[in-house]
PDB file of C-alpha atoms in Angstrom:
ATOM      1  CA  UNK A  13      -7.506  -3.442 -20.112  1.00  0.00           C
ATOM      2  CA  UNK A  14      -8.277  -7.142 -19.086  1.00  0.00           C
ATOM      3  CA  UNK A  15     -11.419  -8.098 -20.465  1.00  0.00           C
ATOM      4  CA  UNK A  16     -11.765 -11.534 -18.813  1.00  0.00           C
ATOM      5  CA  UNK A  17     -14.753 -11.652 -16.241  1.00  0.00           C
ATOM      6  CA  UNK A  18     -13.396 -12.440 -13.118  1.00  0.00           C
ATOM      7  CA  UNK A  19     -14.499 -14.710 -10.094  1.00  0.00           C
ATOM      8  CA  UNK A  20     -14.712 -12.618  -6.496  1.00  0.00           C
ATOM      9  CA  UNK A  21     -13.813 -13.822  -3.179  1.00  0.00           C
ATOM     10  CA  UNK A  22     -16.616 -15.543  -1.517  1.00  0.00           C
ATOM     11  CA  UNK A  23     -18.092 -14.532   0.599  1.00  0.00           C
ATOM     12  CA  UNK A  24     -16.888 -10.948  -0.589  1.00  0.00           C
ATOM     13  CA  UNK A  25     -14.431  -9.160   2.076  1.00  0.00           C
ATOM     14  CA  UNK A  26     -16.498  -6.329   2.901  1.00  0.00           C
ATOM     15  CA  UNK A  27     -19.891  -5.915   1.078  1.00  0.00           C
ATOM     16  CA  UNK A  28     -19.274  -7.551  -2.402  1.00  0.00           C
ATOM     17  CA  UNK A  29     -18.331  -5.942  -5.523  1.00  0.00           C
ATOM     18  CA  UNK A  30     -18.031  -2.263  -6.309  1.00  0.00           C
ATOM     19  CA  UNK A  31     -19.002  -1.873  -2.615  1.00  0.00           C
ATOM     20  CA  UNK A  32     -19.897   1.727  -1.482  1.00  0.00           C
ATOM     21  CA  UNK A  33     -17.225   3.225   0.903  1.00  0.00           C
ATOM     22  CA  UNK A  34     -18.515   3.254   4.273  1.00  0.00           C
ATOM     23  CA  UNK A  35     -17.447   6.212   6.477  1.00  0.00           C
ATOM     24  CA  UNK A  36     -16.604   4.073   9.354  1.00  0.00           C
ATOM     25  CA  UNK A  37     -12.701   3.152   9.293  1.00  0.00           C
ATOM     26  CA  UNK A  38     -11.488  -0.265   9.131  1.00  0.00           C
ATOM     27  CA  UNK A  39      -8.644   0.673  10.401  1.00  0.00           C
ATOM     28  CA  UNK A  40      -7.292   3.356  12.443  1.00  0.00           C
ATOM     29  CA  UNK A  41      -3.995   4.793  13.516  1.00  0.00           C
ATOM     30  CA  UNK A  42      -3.980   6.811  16.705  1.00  0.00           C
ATOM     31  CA  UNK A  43      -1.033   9.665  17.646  1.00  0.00           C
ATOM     32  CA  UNK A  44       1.725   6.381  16.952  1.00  0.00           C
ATOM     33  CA  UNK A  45       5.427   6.619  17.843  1.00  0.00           C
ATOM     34  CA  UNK A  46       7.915   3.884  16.418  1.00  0.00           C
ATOM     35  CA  UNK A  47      11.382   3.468  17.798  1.00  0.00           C
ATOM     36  CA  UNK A  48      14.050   1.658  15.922  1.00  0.00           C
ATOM     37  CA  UNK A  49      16.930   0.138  18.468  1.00  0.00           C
ATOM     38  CA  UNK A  50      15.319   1.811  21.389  1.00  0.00           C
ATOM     39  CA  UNK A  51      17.264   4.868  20.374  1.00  0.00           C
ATOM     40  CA  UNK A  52      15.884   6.023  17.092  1.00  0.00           C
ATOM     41  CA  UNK A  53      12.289   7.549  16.975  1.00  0.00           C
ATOM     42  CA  UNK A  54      11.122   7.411  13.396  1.00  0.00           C
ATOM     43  CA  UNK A  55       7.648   8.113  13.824  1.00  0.00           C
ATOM     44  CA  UNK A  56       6.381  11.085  15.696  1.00  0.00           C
ATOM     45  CA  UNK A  57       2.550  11.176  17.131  1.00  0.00           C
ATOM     46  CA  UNK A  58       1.038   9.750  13.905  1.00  0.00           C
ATOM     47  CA  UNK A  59      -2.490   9.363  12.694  1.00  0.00           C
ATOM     48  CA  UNK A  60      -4.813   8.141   9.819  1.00  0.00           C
ATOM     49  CA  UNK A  61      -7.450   6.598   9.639  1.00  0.00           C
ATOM     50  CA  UNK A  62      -8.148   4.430   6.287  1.00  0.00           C
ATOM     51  CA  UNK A  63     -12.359   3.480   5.146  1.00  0.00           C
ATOM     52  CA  UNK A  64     -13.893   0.560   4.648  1.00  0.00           C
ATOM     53  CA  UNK A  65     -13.726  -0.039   0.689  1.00  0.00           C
ATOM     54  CA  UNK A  66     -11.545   3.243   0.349  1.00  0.00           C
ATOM     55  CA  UNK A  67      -7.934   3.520  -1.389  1.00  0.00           C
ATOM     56  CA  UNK A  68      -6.328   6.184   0.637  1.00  0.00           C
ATOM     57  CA  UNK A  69      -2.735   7.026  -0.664  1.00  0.00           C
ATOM     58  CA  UNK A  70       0.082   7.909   1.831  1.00  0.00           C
ATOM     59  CA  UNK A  71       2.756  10.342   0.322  1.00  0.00           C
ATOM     60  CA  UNK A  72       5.820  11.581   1.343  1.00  0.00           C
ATOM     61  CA  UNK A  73       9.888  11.846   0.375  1.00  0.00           C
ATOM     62  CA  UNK A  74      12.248   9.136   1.134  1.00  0.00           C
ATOM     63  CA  UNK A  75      13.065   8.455   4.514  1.00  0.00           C
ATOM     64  CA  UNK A  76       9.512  10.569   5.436  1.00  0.00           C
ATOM     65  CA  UNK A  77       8.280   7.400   7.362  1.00  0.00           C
ATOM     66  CA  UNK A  78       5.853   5.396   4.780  1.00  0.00           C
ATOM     67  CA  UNK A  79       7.196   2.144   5.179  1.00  0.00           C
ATOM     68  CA  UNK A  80       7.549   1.827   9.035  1.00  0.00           C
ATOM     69  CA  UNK A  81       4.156   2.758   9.065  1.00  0.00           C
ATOM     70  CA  UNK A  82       3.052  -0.256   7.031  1.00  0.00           C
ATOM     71  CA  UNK A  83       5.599  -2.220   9.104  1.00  0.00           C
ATOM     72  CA  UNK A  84       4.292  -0.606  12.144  1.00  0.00           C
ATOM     73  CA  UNK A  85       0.433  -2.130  11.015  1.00  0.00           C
ATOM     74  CA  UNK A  86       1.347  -4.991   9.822  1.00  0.00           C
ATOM     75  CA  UNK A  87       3.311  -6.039  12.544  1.00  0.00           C
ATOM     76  CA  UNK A  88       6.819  -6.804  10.716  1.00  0.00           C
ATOM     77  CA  UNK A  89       8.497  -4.252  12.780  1.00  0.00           C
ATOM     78  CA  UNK A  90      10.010  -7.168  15.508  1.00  0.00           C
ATOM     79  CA  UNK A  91      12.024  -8.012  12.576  1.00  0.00           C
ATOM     80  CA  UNK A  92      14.134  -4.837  12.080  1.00  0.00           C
ATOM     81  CA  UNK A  93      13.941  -4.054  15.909  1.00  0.00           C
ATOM     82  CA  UNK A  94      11.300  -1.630  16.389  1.00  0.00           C
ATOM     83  CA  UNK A  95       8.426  -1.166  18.150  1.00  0.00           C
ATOM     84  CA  UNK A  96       5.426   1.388  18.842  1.00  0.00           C
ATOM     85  CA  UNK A  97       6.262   2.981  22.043  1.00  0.00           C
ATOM     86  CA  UNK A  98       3.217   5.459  21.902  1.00  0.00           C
ATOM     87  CA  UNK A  99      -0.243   5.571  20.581  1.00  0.00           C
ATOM     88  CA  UNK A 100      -2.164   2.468  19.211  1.00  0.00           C
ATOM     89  CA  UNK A 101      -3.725   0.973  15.750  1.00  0.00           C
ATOM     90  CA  UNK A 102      -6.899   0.034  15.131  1.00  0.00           C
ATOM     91  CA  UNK A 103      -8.055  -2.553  12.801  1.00  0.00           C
ATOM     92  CA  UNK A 104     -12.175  -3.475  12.674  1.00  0.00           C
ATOM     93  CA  UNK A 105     -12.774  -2.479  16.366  1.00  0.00           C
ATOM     94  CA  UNK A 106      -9.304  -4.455  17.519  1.00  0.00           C
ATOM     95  CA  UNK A 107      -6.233  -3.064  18.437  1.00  0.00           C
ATOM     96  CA  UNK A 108      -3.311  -4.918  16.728  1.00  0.00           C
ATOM     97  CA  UNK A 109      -0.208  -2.835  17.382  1.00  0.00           C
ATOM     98  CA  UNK A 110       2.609  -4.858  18.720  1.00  0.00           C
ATOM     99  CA  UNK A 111       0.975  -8.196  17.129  1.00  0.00           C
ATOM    100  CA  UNK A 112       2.335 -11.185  15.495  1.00  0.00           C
ATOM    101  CA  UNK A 113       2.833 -10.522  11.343  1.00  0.00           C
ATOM    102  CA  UNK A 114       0.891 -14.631  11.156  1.00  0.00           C
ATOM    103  CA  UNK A 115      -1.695 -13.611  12.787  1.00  0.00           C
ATOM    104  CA  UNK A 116      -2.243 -10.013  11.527  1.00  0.00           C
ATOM    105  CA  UNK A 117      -2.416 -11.934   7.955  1.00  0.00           C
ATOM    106  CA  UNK A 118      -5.249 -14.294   9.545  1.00  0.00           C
ATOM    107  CA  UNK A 119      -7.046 -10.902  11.110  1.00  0.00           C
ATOM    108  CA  UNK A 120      -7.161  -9.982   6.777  1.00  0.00           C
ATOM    109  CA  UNK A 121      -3.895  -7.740   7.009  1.00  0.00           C
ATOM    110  CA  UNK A 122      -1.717  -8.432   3.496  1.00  0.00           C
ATOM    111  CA  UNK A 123       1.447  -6.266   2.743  1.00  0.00           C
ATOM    112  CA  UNK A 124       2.789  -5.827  -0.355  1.00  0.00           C
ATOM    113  CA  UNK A 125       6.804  -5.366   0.204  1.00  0.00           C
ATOM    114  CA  UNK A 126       9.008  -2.504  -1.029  1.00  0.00           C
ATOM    115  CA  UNK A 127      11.228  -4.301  -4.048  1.00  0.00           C
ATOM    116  CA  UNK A 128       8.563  -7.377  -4.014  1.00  0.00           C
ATOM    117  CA  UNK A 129       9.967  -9.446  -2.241  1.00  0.00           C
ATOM    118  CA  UNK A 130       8.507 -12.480  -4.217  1.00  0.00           C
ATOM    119  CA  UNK A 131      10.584 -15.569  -3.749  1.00  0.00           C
ATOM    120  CA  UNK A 132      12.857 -16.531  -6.675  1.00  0.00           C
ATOM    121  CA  UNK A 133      13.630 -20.022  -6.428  1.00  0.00           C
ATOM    122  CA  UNK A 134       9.838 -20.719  -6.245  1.00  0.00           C
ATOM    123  CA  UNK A 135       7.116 -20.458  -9.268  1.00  0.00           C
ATOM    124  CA  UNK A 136       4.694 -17.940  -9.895  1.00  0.00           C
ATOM    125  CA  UNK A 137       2.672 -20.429  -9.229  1.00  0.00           C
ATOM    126  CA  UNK A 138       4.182 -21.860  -6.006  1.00  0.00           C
ATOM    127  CA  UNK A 139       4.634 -18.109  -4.812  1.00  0.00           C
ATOM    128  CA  UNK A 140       0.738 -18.082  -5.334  1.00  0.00           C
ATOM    129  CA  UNK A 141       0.407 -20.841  -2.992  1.00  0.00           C
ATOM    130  CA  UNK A 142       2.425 -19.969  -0.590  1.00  0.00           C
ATOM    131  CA  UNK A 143       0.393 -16.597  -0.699  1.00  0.00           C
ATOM    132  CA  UNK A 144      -2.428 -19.035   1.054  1.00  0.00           C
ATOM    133  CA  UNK A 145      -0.450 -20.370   3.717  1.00  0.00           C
ATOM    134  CA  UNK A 146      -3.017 -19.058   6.656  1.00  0.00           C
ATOM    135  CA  UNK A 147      -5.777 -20.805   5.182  1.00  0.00           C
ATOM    136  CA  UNK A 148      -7.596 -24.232   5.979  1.00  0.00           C
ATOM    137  CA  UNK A 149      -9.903 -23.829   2.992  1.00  0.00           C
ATOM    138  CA  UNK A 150     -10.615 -25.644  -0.533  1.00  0.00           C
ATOM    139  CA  UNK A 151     -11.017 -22.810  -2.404  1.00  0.00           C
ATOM    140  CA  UNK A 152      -7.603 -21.748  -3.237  1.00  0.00           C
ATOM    141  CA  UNK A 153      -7.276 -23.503  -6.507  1.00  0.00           C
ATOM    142  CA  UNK A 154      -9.873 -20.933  -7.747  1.00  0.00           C
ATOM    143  CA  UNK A 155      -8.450 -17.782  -6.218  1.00  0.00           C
ATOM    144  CA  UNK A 156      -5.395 -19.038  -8.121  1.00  0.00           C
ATOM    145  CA  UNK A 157      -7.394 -18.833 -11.255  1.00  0.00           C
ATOM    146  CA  UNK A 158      -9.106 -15.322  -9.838  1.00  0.00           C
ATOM    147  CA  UNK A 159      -5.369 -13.843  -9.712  1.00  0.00           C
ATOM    148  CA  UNK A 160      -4.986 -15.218 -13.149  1.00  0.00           C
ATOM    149  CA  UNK A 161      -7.810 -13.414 -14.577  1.00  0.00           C
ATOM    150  CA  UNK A 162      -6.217  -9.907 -13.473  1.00  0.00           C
ATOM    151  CA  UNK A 163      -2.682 -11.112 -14.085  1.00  0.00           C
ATOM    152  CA  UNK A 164      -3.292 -13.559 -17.228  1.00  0.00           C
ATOM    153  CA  UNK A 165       0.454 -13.163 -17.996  1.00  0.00           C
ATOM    154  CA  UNK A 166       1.784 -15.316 -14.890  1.00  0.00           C
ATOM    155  CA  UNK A 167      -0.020 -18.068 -16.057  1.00  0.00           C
ATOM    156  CA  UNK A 168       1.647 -18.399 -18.833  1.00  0.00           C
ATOM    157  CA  UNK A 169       5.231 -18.465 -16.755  1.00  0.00           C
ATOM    158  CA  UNK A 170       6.170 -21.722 -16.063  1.00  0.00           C
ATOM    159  CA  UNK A 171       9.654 -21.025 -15.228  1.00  0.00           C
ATOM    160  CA  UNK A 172      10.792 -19.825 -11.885  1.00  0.00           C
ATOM    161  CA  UNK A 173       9.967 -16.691 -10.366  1.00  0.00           C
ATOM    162  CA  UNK A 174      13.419 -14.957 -10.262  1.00  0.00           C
ATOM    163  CA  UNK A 175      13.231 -14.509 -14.490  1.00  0.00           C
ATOM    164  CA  UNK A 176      10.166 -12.448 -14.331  1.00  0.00           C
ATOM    165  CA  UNK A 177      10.155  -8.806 -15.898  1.00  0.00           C
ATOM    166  CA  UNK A 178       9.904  -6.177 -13.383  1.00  0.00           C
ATOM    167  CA  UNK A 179       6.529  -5.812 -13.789  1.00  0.00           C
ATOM    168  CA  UNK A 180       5.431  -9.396 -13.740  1.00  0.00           C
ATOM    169  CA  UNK A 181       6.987  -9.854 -10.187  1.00  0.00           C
ATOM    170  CA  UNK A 182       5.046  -6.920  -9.122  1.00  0.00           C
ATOM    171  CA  UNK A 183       2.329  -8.659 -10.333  1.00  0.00           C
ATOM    172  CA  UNK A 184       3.097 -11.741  -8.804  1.00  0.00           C
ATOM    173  CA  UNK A 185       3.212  -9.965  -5.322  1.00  0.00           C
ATOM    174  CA  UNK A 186      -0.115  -8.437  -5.580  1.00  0.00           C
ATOM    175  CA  UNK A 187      -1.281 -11.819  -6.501  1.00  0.00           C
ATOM    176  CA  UNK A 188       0.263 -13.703  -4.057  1.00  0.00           C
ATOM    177  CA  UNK A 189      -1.041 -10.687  -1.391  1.00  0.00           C
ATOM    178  CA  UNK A 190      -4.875 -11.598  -2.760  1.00  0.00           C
ATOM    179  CA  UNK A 191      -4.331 -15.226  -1.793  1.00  0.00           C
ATOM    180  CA  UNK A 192      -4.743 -14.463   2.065  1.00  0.00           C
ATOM    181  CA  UNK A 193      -8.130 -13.145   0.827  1.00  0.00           C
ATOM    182  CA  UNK A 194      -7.499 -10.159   3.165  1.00  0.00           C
ATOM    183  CA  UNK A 195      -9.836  -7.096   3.718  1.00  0.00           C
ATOM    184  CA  UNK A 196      -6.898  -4.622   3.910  1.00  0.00           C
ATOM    185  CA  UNK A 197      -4.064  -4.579   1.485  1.00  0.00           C
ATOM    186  CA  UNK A 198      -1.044  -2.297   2.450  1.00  0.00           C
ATOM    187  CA  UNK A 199       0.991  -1.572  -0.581  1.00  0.00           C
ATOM    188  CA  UNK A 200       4.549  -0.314  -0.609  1.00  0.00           C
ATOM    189  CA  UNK A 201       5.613   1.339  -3.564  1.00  0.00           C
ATOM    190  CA  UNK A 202       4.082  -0.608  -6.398  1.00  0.00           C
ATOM    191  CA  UNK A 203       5.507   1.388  -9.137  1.00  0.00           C
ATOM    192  CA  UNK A 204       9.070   1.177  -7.895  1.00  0.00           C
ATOM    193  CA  UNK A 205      11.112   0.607 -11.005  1.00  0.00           C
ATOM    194  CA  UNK A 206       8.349  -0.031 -13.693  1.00  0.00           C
ATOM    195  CA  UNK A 207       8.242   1.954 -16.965  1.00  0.00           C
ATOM    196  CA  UNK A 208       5.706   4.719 -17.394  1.00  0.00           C
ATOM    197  CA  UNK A 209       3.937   2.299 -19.060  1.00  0.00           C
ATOM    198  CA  UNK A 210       3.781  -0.925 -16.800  1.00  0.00           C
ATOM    199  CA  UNK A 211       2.657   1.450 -13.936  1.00  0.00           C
ATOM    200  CA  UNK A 212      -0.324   2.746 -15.620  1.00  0.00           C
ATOM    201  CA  UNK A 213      -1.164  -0.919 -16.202  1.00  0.00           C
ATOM    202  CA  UNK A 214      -0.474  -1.972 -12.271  1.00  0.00           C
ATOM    203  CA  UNK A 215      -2.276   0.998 -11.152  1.00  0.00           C
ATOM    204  CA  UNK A 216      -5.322   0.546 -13.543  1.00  0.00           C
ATOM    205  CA  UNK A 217      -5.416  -2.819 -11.810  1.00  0.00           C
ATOM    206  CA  UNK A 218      -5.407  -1.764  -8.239  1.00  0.00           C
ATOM    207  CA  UNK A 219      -8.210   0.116  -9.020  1.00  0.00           C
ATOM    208  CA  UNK A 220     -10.329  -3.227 -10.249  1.00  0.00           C
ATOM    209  CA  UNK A 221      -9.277  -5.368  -7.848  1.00  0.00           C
ATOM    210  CA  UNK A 222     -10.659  -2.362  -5.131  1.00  0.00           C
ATOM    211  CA  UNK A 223     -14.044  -2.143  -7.007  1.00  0.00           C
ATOM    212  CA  UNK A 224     -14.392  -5.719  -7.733  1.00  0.00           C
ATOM    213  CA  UNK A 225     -13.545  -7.503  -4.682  1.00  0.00           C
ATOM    214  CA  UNK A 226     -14.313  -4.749  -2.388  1.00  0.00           C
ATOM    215  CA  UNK A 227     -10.420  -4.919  -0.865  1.00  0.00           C
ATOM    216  CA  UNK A 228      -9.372  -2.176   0.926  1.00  0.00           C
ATOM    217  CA  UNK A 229      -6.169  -0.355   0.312  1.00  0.00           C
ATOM    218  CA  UNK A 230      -3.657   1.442   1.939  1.00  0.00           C
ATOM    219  CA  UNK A 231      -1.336   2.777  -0.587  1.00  0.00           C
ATOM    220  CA  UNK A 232       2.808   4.185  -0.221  1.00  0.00           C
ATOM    221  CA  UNK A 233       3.795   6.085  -3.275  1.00  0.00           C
ATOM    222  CA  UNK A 234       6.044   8.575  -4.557  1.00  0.00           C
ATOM    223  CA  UNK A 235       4.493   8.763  -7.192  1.00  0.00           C
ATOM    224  CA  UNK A 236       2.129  10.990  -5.850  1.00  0.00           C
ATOM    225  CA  UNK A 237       0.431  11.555  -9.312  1.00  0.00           C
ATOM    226  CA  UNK A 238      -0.463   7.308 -10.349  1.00  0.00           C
ATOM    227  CA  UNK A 239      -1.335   7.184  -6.584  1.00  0.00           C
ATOM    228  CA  UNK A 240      -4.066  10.387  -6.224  1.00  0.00           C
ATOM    229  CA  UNK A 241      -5.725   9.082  -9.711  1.00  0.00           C
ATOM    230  CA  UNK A 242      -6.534   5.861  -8.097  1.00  0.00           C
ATOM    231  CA  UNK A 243      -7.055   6.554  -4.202  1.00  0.00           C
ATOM    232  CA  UNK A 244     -10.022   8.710  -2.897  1.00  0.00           C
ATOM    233  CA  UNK A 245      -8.253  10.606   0.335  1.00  0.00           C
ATOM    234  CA  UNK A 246      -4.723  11.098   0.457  1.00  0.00           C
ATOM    235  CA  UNK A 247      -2.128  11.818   3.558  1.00  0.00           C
ATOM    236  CA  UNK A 248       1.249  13.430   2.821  1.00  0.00           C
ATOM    237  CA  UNK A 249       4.569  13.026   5.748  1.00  0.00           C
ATOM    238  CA  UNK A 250       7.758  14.369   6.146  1.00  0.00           C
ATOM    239  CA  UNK A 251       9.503  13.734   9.011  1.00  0.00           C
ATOM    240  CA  UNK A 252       7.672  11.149  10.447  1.00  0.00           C
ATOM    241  CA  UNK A 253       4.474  12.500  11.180  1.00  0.00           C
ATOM    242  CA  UNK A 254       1.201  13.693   8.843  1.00  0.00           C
ATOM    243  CA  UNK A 255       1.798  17.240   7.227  1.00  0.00           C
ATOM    244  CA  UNK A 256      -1.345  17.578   5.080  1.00  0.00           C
ATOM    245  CA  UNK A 257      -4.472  15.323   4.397  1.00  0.00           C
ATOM    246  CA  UNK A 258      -7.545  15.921   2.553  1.00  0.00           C
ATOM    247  CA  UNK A 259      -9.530  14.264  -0.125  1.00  0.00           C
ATOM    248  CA  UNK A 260      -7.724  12.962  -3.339  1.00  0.00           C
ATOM    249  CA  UNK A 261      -8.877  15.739  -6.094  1.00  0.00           C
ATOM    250  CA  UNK A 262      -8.391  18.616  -3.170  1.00  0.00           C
ATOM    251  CA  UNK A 263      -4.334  17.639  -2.768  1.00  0.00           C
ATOM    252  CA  UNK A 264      -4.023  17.440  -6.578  1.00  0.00           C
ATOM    253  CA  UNK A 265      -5.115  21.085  -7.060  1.00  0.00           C
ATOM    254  CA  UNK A 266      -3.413  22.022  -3.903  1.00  0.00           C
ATOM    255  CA  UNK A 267      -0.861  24.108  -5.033  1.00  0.00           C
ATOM    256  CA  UNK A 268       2.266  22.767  -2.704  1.00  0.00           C
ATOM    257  CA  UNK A 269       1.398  19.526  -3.760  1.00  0.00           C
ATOM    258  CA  UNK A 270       1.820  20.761  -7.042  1.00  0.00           C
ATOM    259  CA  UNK A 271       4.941  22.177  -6.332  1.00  0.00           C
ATOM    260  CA  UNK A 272       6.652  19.355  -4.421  1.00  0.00           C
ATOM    261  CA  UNK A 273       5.053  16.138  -5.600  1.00  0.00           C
ATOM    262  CA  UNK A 274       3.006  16.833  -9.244  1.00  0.00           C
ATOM    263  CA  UNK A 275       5.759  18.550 -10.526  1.00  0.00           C
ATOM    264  CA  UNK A 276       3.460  21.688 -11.751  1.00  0.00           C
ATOM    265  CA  UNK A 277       5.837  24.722 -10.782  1.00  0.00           C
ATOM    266  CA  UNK A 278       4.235  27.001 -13.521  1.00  0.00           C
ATOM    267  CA  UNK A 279       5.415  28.882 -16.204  1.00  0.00           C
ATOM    268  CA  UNK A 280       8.822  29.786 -14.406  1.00  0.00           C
ATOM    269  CA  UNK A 281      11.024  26.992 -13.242  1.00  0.00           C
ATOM    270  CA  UNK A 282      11.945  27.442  -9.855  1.00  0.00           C
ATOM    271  CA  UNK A 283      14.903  25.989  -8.042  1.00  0.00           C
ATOM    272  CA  UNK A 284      14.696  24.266  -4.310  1.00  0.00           C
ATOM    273  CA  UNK A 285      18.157  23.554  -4.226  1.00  0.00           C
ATOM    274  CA  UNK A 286      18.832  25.832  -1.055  1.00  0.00           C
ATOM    275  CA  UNK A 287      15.081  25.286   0.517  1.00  0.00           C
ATOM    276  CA  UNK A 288      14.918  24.279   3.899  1.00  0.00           C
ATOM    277  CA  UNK A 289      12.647  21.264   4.685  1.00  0.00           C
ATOM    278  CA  UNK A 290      11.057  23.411   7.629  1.00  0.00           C
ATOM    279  CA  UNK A 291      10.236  26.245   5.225  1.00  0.00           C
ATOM    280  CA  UNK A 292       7.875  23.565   3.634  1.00  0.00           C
ATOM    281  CA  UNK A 293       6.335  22.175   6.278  1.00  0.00           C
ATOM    282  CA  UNK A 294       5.612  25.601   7.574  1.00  0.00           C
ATOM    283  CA  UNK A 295       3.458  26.290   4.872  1.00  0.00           C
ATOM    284  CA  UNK A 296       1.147  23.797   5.247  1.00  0.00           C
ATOM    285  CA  UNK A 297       0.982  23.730   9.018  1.00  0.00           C
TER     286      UNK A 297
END
């Protein structure tokens, strides 16, 4: 656990440090369809709506629909030609579906890419920076030093980005996320890759940075179990649309989300090789 006191945005994002959830939503996603290539629907009537302050964890299978949804928020979408053809988001009273990703990030909007995506001929350092692009301020030297404090190892890598460990990179594009000083972080699979170990250390720190800075967080995860330890409310997809939601502690002693996700079968082992997706969703429909 890092036991160096660290230095909060100012002025804080969204009521200061260990700010109380507030039950309005800072962002909301209303009955959404995406279309990839004007042929391919991907997502079908979706909706969520994430708190002010909350960590709400979005769960689901490969291919169920997670990351267009971040794409389909954070406006990155126009780059792998889709688009939201139905429905609308929401983010602090303003729709934003359809926007530009630059100024999305300027609204407080920071994704965390799938695999990273930290840039490799760059620094940790100069990744930092570049984190900060949108801003006109003087403060970013010490938000360089805030991301320092939960990260202390990428200060001490010099070298450039590309040599990292795993986990360090990770890191580094959390970091780099926190530079924007946004009020919503979406994060795409942060454990992707990490030892058991590593992502009980990334996760422990996506809870501080949510109770310190007050950041809110919209989390995709497979692992369903490091997600619903650190998020309070939880939605699960297949298919492209919402199957099951409820509050964090109610899906992990729901006992399909046992079955499918926590991987607490019982006593007897039972096989799904020959279970039909639709048999699943059935159940909790």
């Amino acid at each position: 656990m890092i036991q160096q006191v660290k230095p909060s945005l100012d002025p804080p994002a969204n009521g200061g440090a260990n700010a109380s959830i507030d039950a309005s939503p800072l962002l909301s996603v209303r009955n959404i369809e995406v279309v990839y290539d004007e042929v391919i629907l991907v997502l079908r009537g979706l909706s969520l709506d994430v708190p002010r302050g909350a960590v709400v964890a979005l769960l689901g299978a490969n291919g169920a629909g997670k990351s267009t949804t971040l794409k389909a928020i954070s406006g990155l979408l126009k780059t792998e030609n889709g688009e939201v053809t139905r429905g609308e988001i929401v983010f602090d009273g303003e729709r934003i579906d359809g926007g530009d990703p630059v100024r999305t990030v300027r609204r407080g909007i920071s994704q965390v890419m799938e695999g990273r995506r930290i840039i490799a001929d760059l620094t940790a350092l100069e990744n930092l920076r570049l984190g900060a692009f949108t801003r006109r301020d003087k403060e970013v030297a010490r938000d360089i030093e805030m991301v320092f404090a939960y990260f202390p190892r990428l200060k001490e890598r010099t070298g450039l980005a590309g040599y990292l460990s795993g986990g360090e990179q990770q890191m580094l594009a959390i970091g780099r996320a926190l530079m924007a000083r946004p009020r919503l972080i979406l994060m795409d699979e942060p454990s992707m890759g990490l030892s058991p170990l590593l992502v009980k250390e990334v996760f422990g720190i996506i809870r501080e940075i949510n109770r310190d800075l007050g950041v809110t967080i919209l989390l995709v995860e497979q692992n369903a179990r490091a997600a619903l330890s650190v998020a309070s409310y939880g939605y699960i997809m297949e298919q492209g649309k919402v199957v099951l939601d409820g509050a964090a502690e109610a899906l992990r002693d729901n006992e399909d989300v046992k079955e499918f996700y926590l991987g607490g079968a019982g006593d007897q082992r039972r096989s799904f090789k020959n279970l039909k997706s639709f048999r699943r969703r059935k159940r909790w429909l």
